[in-house]
Amino acid sequence: MSKWELPQSGHMDRATGVYLQTMNMTEINARLKKDDLIIIPVGSTECHGAAQPLGEDTFLVTRMAEQVALKTGCTVAEPVWYGSHPYNHLGMPGTVVVPEDAFLANLRAIIAGLWNMGFRKQIFLNGHGQEEVIPLALHQWAKKYQVPSLLISLHWPTVIHEHLKDKAHGGIFETPFQHACEVEGSYSLALFPEFMHMELAVDTKPEGFLPPGHVDKGGEVYHLPIKGHEHVGLGGIEVTVYPEGVIGSPSRADPAKARPGIEAFMDYLAKLIDDIMTRFPAGVLPPVEKMTMRDPEEIEALLKGPLNGGKHLYTVAYPP
């Protein structure tokens, strides 16, 4: 019997101690003494066709993060609902495209605010095709502040790529992982069936301008030479080629196909968090002298924080 509950009800507006924004400062300060790691789900608001919700990419990571938080004792931040998009998504009704500079600034501001609060171990759990952007925000923030921290960008398909493949590549799905497809629909049905209306699903036939073997189809699960976000022009834009909002066959979605992959991902995320917290318990960070060349007295004041005889992070720089 699995240790994970599938499907599960969400925790965003429940007083279950999962989400940062549902807690008061008394609860947060008590949490920080036990566990100062936080997961920030990063998704999108994006067309996923006639049957699947606009928040599909977000719910995929929030539902998995919630269960892992309940098991490990860490905290989850309410998600980033609006994301960065590759060119081919531009102009599709239902999709809200945030310019990269604004998206990066938002992520840097989130890192800074959570760090200043005491959450200095942060995992950005990405559920959308913006895996090339999030790491940039982490490095921009680190270059600006140069304070001890632990920041990770984790793209869930990368972790369990073997579970996402089609039968032609040794997997269990009939069709390749792409966008709002059989694979994504299966994972969504397993995690949040209440938002899915698969009787409305419409399939499309994927196409590209080059023969197979060059461009990955989505999520980079096939490790082809050119990742999905590393080109412009090797395929058409969504609003003209896939006005249905899907690429592939969501009608074939089946939650049973997704359960092994979901469990494997949550097993990994729980292990990652346990390994981090074992090596760096609450209040412990990577060695200061190995992480920064800032003045030790300045770092000590920032680590103490403004309410404990130290200084707030923004004395170094603002905006983040």
XYZ file of C-alpha atoms in Angstrom:
320
model
C 0.000 0.000 0.000
C 1.358 3.430 -0.966
C 2.272 5.942 1.726
C 0.904 8.695 -0.521
C -2.760 9.654 -0.806
C -4.113 9.801 -4.367
C -6.143 11.769 -5.126
C -6.146 14.199 -2.245
C -7.980 17.376 -1.347
C -5.998 20.606 -1.526
C -4.706 22.574 1.460
C -4.481 26.134 0.117
C -7.282 27.454 2.314
C -7.091 24.953 5.144
C -5.501 25.411 8.562
C -3.343 22.310 8.230
C 0.047 23.973 8.714
C 1.055 23.364 5.105
C 0.920 26.826 3.552
C 2.874 29.836 4.759
C 0.059 32.268 4.042
C -2.413 30.410 6.263
C -0.103 30.751 9.283
C 0.467 33.654 11.679
C 3.891 34.830 12.831
C 3.640 32.891 16.088
C 3.186 29.691 14.086
C 5.841 30.644 11.558
C 8.467 31.387 14.219
C 7.722 28.056 15.875
C 8.019 26.292 12.508
C 11.369 27.933 11.763
C 12.855 26.481 14.940
C 12.004 22.992 13.688
C 12.227 23.314 9.901
C 13.367 26.342 7.890
C 12.924 24.843 4.417
C 10.151 26.076 2.157
C 8.842 24.861 -1.204
C 7.711 27.544 -3.653
C 5.549 26.004 -6.409
C 5.911 27.885 -9.681
C 3.254 27.299 -12.297
C 1.320 29.248 -14.875
C -2.086 30.393 -15.977
C -2.301 28.796 -19.391
C -4.766 27.297 -21.849
C -4.943 23.525 -21.477
C -7.788 22.896 -23.874
C -11.499 22.306 -23.436
C -11.260 19.796 -20.595
C -8.367 20.788 -18.321
C -8.031 23.811 -15.987
C -5.942 26.882 -16.713
C -4.051 26.233 -13.488
C -3.083 22.668 -14.406
C 0.683 23.319 -14.312
C 0.303 24.922 -10.883
C -1.934 22.278 -9.346
C 0.429 19.538 -10.511
C 3.203 20.874 -8.282
C 1.084 22.176 -5.398
C -0.701 18.882 -4.824
C 2.585 16.973 -4.762
C 4.308 19.591 -2.601
C 1.468 19.510 -0.068
C 1.790 15.784 0.556
C 5.561 15.971 0.876
C 5.270 18.874 3.327
C 2.871 16.881 5.488
C 5.374 14.010 5.586
C 8.558 16.010 6.132
C 7.400 18.968 8.223
C 8.506 21.675 5.793
C 6.358 24.579 4.608
C 4.836 25.391 1.216
C 4.346 28.927 -0.096
C 1.200 29.757 -2.019
C 2.165 29.284 -5.675
C 3.364 31.680 -8.324
C 0.309 31.581 -10.569
C 1.612 33.521 -13.574
C 4.723 32.428 -15.419
C 7.125 32.915 -18.274
C 6.327 31.295 -21.615
C 8.216 30.309 -24.759
C 7.384 32.170 -27.957
C 5.064 29.484 -29.297
C 2.538 30.106 -26.495
C 2.270 33.821 -27.173
C -1.209 35.064 -28.026
C -3.164 31.970 -26.994
C -6.413 32.951 -25.232
C -6.370 31.610 -21.686
C -2.604 32.041 -21.389
C -1.161 34.914 -19.343
C 2.414 35.606 -20.442
C 4.597 37.476 -17.947
C 7.652 39.208 -19.489
C 10.872 37.547 -18.410
C 12.275 40.616 -16.649
C 9.115 40.967 -14.554
C 9.009 37.245 -13.837
C 12.650 37.211 -12.726
C 12.122 40.282 -10.553
C 9.121 38.641 -8.905
C 11.089 35.495 -8.121
C 14.022 37.485 -6.737
C 11.637 39.422 -4.509
C 10.129 36.162 -3.237
C 13.567 34.764 -2.432
C 14.508 37.927 -0.561
C 11.306 38.114 1.466
C 11.414 34.469 2.485
C 15.134 34.670 3.344
C 14.555 37.754 5.479
C 11.712 35.888 7.220
C 14.033 33.018 8.101
C 13.344 30.514 5.312
C 16.877 30.325 3.980
C 16.453 26.915 2.348
C 14.172 27.242 -0.664
C 13.074 24.790 -3.349
C 11.394 26.309 -6.388
C 9.226 23.484 -7.701
C 8.494 24.171 -11.351
C 5.416 22.786 -13.062
C 5.611 24.666 -16.359
C 7.858 25.087 -19.390
C 9.998 27.811 -17.840
C 12.873 25.659 -16.615
C 15.384 27.881 -18.378
C 14.253 31.007 -16.487
C 13.952 30.043 -12.813
C 17.632 29.121 -12.256
C 18.574 32.534 -13.623
C 16.547 34.225 -10.873
C 18.334 32.165 -8.229
C 21.768 33.131 -9.525
C 20.852 36.780 -10.021
C 19.689 36.969 -6.403
C 22.762 35.148 -5.095
C 25.127 37.411 -7.052
C 23.427 40.501 -5.660
C 23.217 39.539 -1.984
C 26.015 36.984 -1.551
C 24.631 35.621 1.709
C 24.572 31.979 2.845
C 21.498 30.221 1.498
C 20.327 27.042 -0.141
C 18.326 27.637 -3.327
C 17.196 24.893 -5.692
C 15.200 24.903 -8.922
C 13.480 21.548 -9.456
C 11.487 20.715 -12.600
C 9.282 17.735 -11.823
C 9.368 16.039 -15.269
C 13.166 15.986 -15.151
C 13.109 13.976 -11.931
C 10.877 11.205 -13.266
C 11.470 11.370 -17.021
C 11.490 7.580 -17.329
C 7.912 7.479 -16.010
C 6.710 9.974 -18.646
C 7.782 8.180 -21.807
C 5.531 6.583 -24.404
C 5.589 2.906 -25.297
C 7.824 3.542 -28.302
C 10.513 4.653 -25.823
C 9.935 2.034 -23.127
C 7.195 3.834 -21.213
C 3.527 3.138 -20.524
C 1.810 5.927 -22.444
C 0.381 5.610 -25.932
C 1.547 9.065 -26.994
C 4.535 11.325 -26.156
C 4.574 13.855 -23.331
C 3.939 17.294 -24.816
C 1.363 19.861 -23.622
C -2.082 19.182 -22.084
C -1.636 15.692 -23.502
C -2.312 12.107 -22.450
C 0.537 12.231 -19.942
C -0.292 15.578 -18.358
C -3.978 14.689 -18.316
C -3.225 11.406 -16.559
C -1.185 13.133 -13.845
C -3.885 15.736 -13.401
C -6.637 13.115 -13.098
C -4.615 11.365 -10.410
C -3.942 14.554 -8.425
C -7.001 16.819 -8.897
C -9.844 14.993 -10.679
C -12.344 17.554 -9.412
C -11.025 20.100 -11.937
C -10.938 17.728 -14.899
C -13.780 17.278 -17.424
C -12.355 14.722 -19.799
C -15.663 14.150 -21.569
C -14.852 17.482 -23.254
C -11.346 16.490 -24.355
C -10.313 17.120 -27.950
C -7.218 15.505 -29.475
C -4.793 16.978 -31.992
C -2.054 15.575 -34.208
C 1.405 16.861 -33.222
C 3.548 18.208 -36.019
C 6.960 19.779 -36.535
C 9.013 21.134 -39.408
C 11.936 18.685 -39.077
C 12.048 14.868 -38.964
C 11.931 13.269 -35.481
C 15.137 13.047 -33.485
C 16.092 16.718 -33.191
C 13.659 18.541 -30.889
C 12.346 17.254 -27.574
C 8.580 17.068 -27.346
C 8.110 18.583 -23.897
C 9.573 18.313 -20.445
C 12.860 17.204 -22.006
C 12.027 13.618 -21.070
C 13.603 12.166 -24.218
C 16.949 13.990 -23.939
C 16.993 14.966 -27.599
C 19.677 17.429 -28.768
C 17.412 20.494 -28.887
C 15.237 21.205 -25.854
C 11.769 22.564 -26.347
C 12.769 26.069 -25.242
C 16.012 26.137 -27.250
C 14.541 27.034 -30.629
C 12.169 29.300 -32.478
C 10.817 28.206 -35.844
C 11.112 24.424 -35.749
C 7.387 24.222 -35.076
C 4.365 26.446 -35.442
C 2.864 28.704 -32.791
C 0.035 27.357 -30.682
C -2.640 29.849 -31.655
C -2.367 28.888 -35.348
C -1.354 25.219 -35.247
C -3.076 24.011 -32.058
C -6.063 26.313 -31.463
C -7.582 23.495 -29.382
C -4.944 24.276 -26.729
C -3.540 20.741 -26.565
C -0.777 18.843 -28.333
C -1.595 15.147 -28.517
C -4.324 12.939 -27.114
C -5.703 13.974 -23.715
C -8.684 11.701 -24.371
C -6.391 8.746 -23.564
C -5.580 10.057 -20.086
C -5.840 7.523 -17.274
C -4.902 8.268 -13.635
C -3.605 4.712 -13.162
C -0.821 5.438 -15.659
C 0.391 8.363 -13.553
C 0.433 6.884 -10.052
C 3.884 5.208 -10.255
C 5.481 8.421 -11.492
C 3.749 10.603 -8.921
C 4.853 8.312 -6.112
C 8.415 8.244 -7.478
C 8.525 12.036 -7.612
C 7.177 12.501 -4.103
C 9.592 9.849 -2.827
C 12.463 11.796 -4.373
C 11.324 15.200 -3.096
C 10.899 13.805 0.417
C 14.394 12.266 0.245
C 15.903 15.515 -1.027
C 14.342 17.440 1.839
C 15.329 14.836 4.428
C 18.920 14.831 3.143
C 19.081 18.636 3.233
C 17.649 18.863 6.736
C 19.901 16.084 8.011
C 22.984 17.880 6.693
C 21.699 21.343 7.595
C 19.198 21.210 10.486
C 16.988 24.190 11.261
C 19.119 27.290 11.696
C 22.170 25.729 10.028
C 23.349 26.827 6.578
C 26.293 25.938 4.340
C 29.533 27.291 5.874
C 29.620 31.086 5.720
C 33.318 31.183 4.856
C 32.710 28.889 1.884
C 29.633 30.711 0.575
C 30.578 34.388 0.616
C 33.412 36.874 0.866
C 31.268 39.557 2.478
C 32.469 40.975 5.777
C 31.769 38.409 8.550
C 30.245 41.025 10.849
C 27.832 42.112 8.118
C 26.817 38.503 7.455
C 26.310 37.852 11.167
C 23.965 40.844 11.433
C 21.945 39.724 8.416
C 21.664 36.174 9.703
C 20.380 37.455 13.070
C 17.706 39.518 11.341
C 16.165 42.874 12.243
C 14.213 41.699 15.313
C 17.074 39.809 16.964
C 19.743 42.457 17.214
C 20.777 42.312 13.574
C 19.739 43.885 10.254
C 17.206 43.140 7.557
C 18.368 41.878 4.185
C 17.349 45.038 2.320
C 20.088 47.032 4.029
C 22.341 45.365 1.433
C 20.267 46.303 -1.604
C 16.766 47.115 -2.803
C 15.044 46.134 -5.022
C 16.149 42.499 -5.047
